[in-house]
Amino acid sequence: MSTPASSDATEGRAGPAAPIAQGVPAAASATESDNGTAARVGAWVVLLGTAVTLVGLSWDIQWHNDVGPDTFFTLPHLFLYSGSAISGFASLAMVLITTSAQRAGRPVPRMGGTPIRVFGSNLTAPIGYMIAGAGAALFLLYGLLDLEWHSIYGFDAVLNTPSHVALFLSITLTMIGSIIVFAAHRDHFWGRSGIVLAIPILITFAPIPTNALNNLHLPADPTILGIVLFGPMLLILGGALLARLGATIAIAAALGAMQAILWWFSPWAAETYASAIGLPLRDGLTSRPPELPAIMPMFLIVAAVAVEGLFWLVRARGFDAKKIVLVAGVVTGVIVGATFPLQMNLTHAMPHIAFRDIMTITILGVPLGLLAGFLGSRFATMLPVFAPATTAVR
């Protein structure tokens, strides 16, 4: 199988993605990714599943804060598991479509990433759908572990139980698969649009598994460290992958829209559901913002503008893209690190992050941002390799 080439490198479009991917060899023949109905529906249904899961998670966290511990069988949990089931079944359908074409001797559809042979070569799975489907399957498997955990220990009082951490990592895998699927179709407008939506979903969710590190003695809250690392990394990944003017701003704007929706929905859903089943809310909730939307970096738009300016230096001034993405990582890490404590103090009635902690988080934004820039550029280089060869976008 030939190694696919980056469409940005092929057409020479201005932007950091082309220099970053300069080491990717060209494919023997350039072929457009599948633009058929199945490719579109499969990609968007997987993304829909991740969105439903994110809504369910925000609702579940709000339930823990506004009402209290819960059991396994709740409506927020139904959203969580339904989202993974939606993504999982969509991924399975795409794998079966690809396998059917391969076994019938027809050309394998170029959708969802490079097709690979799995389960003793019995199945031909596009890598994006394989990763998304594996995450969904693991989520449902670890759901049984969570059910057993509830049956032994009863109510969950915290998020960082072993079963929850396993569930969070599984969801993360599905969301990564969704990005790979859309990246394989970024030669089409709907593929690029999917990236703009899939990346903010992962930006929101990626810091959640860091709750597993709560028992370690770290210089700052592990969730905050996750926000400072993953927000810049995924923002730079999206900008470098799309290599289009305004891409990072579009991603940050999509994140802001999701934050606004969840900010309204989460407390409303928790209160409405509690009232429907006859449970009271905790006292003193009026001054508390919704938990998950409150930790979404609302000042990421500022970092996006800075990244766009740095990427412009590559397009217009010929600066070294590999160095610029590292600078972009540091700048973005510092911006997110400095503004996130400010965000917490602005959205909470009682400011609770001391100046010393703000300085610590801001300083940590330098090494974390440097790592984010490096990883974002490397992942932007890897994703075209996962995709079938594509023609230039005109």
Tab-separated table of C-alpha atoms in Angstrom, residues 74-245:
chain	number	residue	atom	x	y	z
A	74	THR	CA	-30.014	7.473	35.089
A	75	LEU	CA	-30.989	9.548	32.064
A	76	PRO	CA	-27.568	11.277	31.823
A	77	HIS	CA	-25.937	7.838	31.760
A	78	LEU	CA	-28.352	6.835	28.989
A	79	PHE	CA	-27.054	9.763	26.927
A	80	LEU	CA	-23.472	8.714	27.616
A	81	TYR	CA	-24.017	5.129	26.503
A	82	SER	CA	-26.289	6.052	23.605
A	83	GLY	CA	-23.612	8.361	22.203
A	84	SER	CA	-21.017	5.611	22.214
A	85	ALA	CA	-23.515	3.149	20.744
A	86	ILE	CA	-24.307	5.581	17.906
A	87	SER	CA	-20.615	6.042	17.087
A	88	GLY	CA	-19.923	2.337	17.478
A	89	PHE	CA	-22.679	1.093	15.192
A	90	ALA	CA	-21.848	3.729	12.574
A	91	SER	CA	-18.194	2.664	12.646
A	92	LEU	CA	-19.166	-0.992	12.370
A	93	ALA	CA	-21.389	-0.237	9.367
A	94	MET	CA	-18.529	1.557	7.595
A	95	VAL	CA	-16.156	-1.323	8.312
A	96	LEU	CA	-18.682	-3.793	6.863
A	97	ILE	CA	-19.165	-1.630	3.751
A	98	THR	CA	-15.395	-1.534	3.203
A	99	THR	CA	-15.015	-5.265	3.867
A	100	SER	CA	-17.860	-6.107	1.495
A	101	ALA	CA	-16.245	-4.116	-1.302
A	102	GLN	CA	-12.866	-5.743	-0.704
A	103	ARG	CA	-14.279	-9.283	-0.684
A	104	ALA	CA	-16.348	-8.651	-3.818
A	105	GLY	CA	-13.253	-7.485	-5.666
A	106	ARG	CA	-14.552	-3.937	-6.015
A	107	PRO	CA	-12.372	-0.889	-5.335
A	108	VAL	CA	-12.187	-0.279	-1.607
A	109	PRO	CA	-14.006	2.991	-0.796
A	110	ARG	CA	-11.599	5.768	0.167
A	111	MET	CA	-13.356	6.882	3.315
A	112	GLY	CA	-12.443	7.213	6.957
A	113	GLY	CA	-8.716	6.763	6.508
A	114	THR	CA	-6.352	4.121	5.211
A	115	PRO	CA	-8.033	0.678	5.179
A	116	ILE	CA	-6.217	-1.954	7.219
A	117	ARG	CA	-6.828	-5.669	7.639
A	118	VAL	CA	-7.859	-6.769	11.140
A	119	PHE	CA	-9.009	-9.935	12.908
A	120	GLY	CA	-6.848	-12.234	10.838
A	121	SER	CA	-7.563	-10.247	7.667
A	122	ASN	CA	-11.257	-11.105	7.970
A	123	LEU	CA	-12.235	-7.454	8.094
A	124	THR	CA	-11.003	-4.430	6.151
A	125	ALA	CA	-11.364	-1.397	8.401
A	126	PRO	CA	-10.659	2.269	7.613
A	127	ILE	CA	-8.351	3.280	10.433
A	128	GLY	CA	-10.513	6.199	11.587
A	129	TYR	CA	-13.576	4.004	11.949
A	130	MET	CA	-11.532	1.224	13.522
A	131	ILE	CA	-10.290	3.583	16.258
A	132	ALA	CA	-13.710	5.160	16.797
A	133	GLY	CA	-15.384	1.756	16.889
A	134	ALA	CA	-12.779	0.303	19.246
A	135	GLY	CA	-13.319	3.205	21.632
A	136	ALA	CA	-17.089	2.696	21.516
A	137	ALA	CA	-16.764	-1.047	22.113
A	138	LEU	CA	-14.415	-0.495	25.042
A	139	PHE	CA	-16.797	2.086	26.471
A	140	LEU	CA	-19.656	-0.395	26.484
A	141	LEU	CA	-17.355	-3.062	27.955
A	142	TYR	CA	-16.156	-0.766	30.726
A	143	GLY	CA	-19.784	0.176	31.275
A	144	LEU	CA	-20.261	-3.334	32.631
A	145	LEU	CA	-17.343	-2.656	34.985
A	146	ASP	CA	-19.063	0.551	36.085
A	147	LEU	CA	-22.291	-1.360	36.700
A	148	GLU	CA	-20.383	-3.856	38.828
A	149	TRP	CA	-18.686	-0.989	40.680
A	150	HIS	CA	-22.087	0.525	41.479
A	151	SER	CA	-23.435	-2.836	42.621
A	152	ILE	CA	-20.524	-3.230	45.058
A	153	TYR	CA	-19.979	0.328	46.309
A	154	GLY	CA	-23.347	1.966	45.586
A	155	PHE	CA	-23.454	5.648	44.724
A	156	ASP	CA	-20.589	7.417	42.986
A	157	ALA	CA	-19.416	10.461	44.915
A	158	VAL	CA	-16.447	11.333	42.672
A	159	LEU	CA	-15.489	11.125	38.992
A	160	ASN	CA	-12.065	9.503	39.312
A	161	THR	CA	-13.164	5.935	40.029
A	162	PRO	CA	-11.340	3.230	38.039
A	163	SER	CA	-14.419	2.468	35.966
A	164	HIS	CA	-14.971	6.147	35.173
A	165	VAL	CA	-11.353	6.695	34.139
A	166	ALA	CA	-11.570	3.692	31.806
A	167	LEU	CA	-14.816	5.046	30.360
A	168	PHE	CA	-13.277	8.492	29.813
A	169	LEU	CA	-10.280	7.056	27.980
A	170	SER	CA	-12.596	4.999	25.767
A	171	ILE	CA	-14.631	8.079	24.864
A	172	THR	CA	-11.412	9.947	24.069
A	173	LEU	CA	-10.453	7.165	21.659
A	174	THR	CA	-13.771	7.494	19.815
A	175	MET	CA	-13.342	11.261	19.526
A	176	ILE	CA	-9.824	10.815	18.140
A	177	GLY	CA	-11.234	8.383	15.581
A	178	SER	CA	-13.813	10.983	14.544
A	179	ILE	CA	-11.062	13.528	13.847
A	180	ILE	CA	-9.139	10.960	11.771
A	181	VAL	CA	-12.275	10.185	9.759
A	182	PHE	CA	-12.882	13.824	8.856
A	183	ALA	CA	-9.170	14.438	8.247
A	184	ALA	CA	-9.320	11.726	5.573
A	185	HIS	CA	-11.991	13.796	3.789
A	186	ARG	CA	-10.547	17.265	4.241
A	187	ASP	CA	-10.341	17.608	0.441
A	188	HIS	CA	-14.121	18.200	0.669
A	189	PHE	CA	-15.875	21.066	2.405
A	190	TRP	CA	-17.897	18.773	4.648
A	191	GLY	CA	-14.701	17.068	5.811
A	192	ARG	CA	-13.132	20.382	6.780
A	193	SER	CA	-16.359	21.420	8.503
A	194	GLY	CA	-16.308	18.189	10.484
A	195	ILE	CA	-12.785	18.905	11.695
A	196	VAL	CA	-13.882	22.350	12.887
A	197	LEU	CA	-16.587	20.666	15.009
A	198	ALA	CA	-14.776	17.479	16.074
A	199	ILE	CA	-11.719	19.244	17.510
A	200	PRO	CA	-13.683	21.473	19.960
A	201	ILE	CA	-15.491	18.384	21.239
A	202	LEU	CA	-12.145	16.776	22.035
A	203	ILE	CA	-10.775	20.041	23.476
A	204	THR	CA	-13.699	19.985	25.907
A	205	PHE	CA	-13.368	16.336	26.818
A	206	ALA	CA	-9.607	15.672	26.766
A	207	PRO	CA	-8.850	17.206	30.210
A	208	ILE	CA	-11.512	15.058	31.925
A	209	PRO	CA	-9.423	11.830	32.107
A	210	THR	CA	-6.737	13.787	33.984
A	211	ASN	CA	-9.011	13.423	37.029
A	212	ALA	CA	-7.216	10.099	37.438
A	213	LEU	CA	-4.161	12.098	38.598
A	214	ASN	CA	-5.970	13.899	41.412
A	215	ASN	CA	-4.204	11.873	44.096
A	216	LEU	CA	-0.743	12.897	42.861
A	217	HIS	CA	1.095	15.897	44.280
A	218	LEU	CA	1.281	18.129	41.197
A	219	PRO	CA	2.103	21.864	41.079
A	220	ALA	CA	-1.455	22.585	39.889
A	221	ASP	CA	-4.792	20.845	39.530
A	222	PRO	CA	-4.365	18.087	36.908
A	223	THR	CA	-7.527	19.160	35.081
A	224	ILE	CA	-6.123	22.678	34.663
A	225	LEU	CA	-2.834	21.229	33.426
A	226	GLY	CA	-4.818	19.141	30.939
A	227	ILE	CA	-6.633	22.239	29.690
A	228	VAL	CA	-3.361	24.125	29.236
A	229	LEU	CA	-1.853	21.197	27.305
A	230	PHE	CA	-4.707	19.820	25.212
A	231	GLY	CA	-6.376	23.114	24.246
A	232	PRO	CA	-3.277	24.549	22.526
A	233	MET	CA	-2.259	21.170	21.085
A	234	LEU	CA	-5.602	20.535	19.403
A	235	LEU	CA	-5.945	24.141	18.258
A	236	ILE	CA	-2.554	23.981	16.539
A	237	LEU	CA	-3.387	20.548	15.145
A	238	GLY	CA	-6.564	21.893	13.572
A	239	GLY	CA	-4.869	24.959	12.132
A	240	ALA	CA	-1.963	22.984	10.700
A	241	LEU	CA	-4.207	20.227	9.361
A	242	LEU	CA	-6.654	22.554	7.619
A	243	ALA	CA	-3.940	25.047	6.552
A	244	ARG	CA	-6.511	27.670	5.732
A	245	LEU	CA	-6.830	31.285	6.776
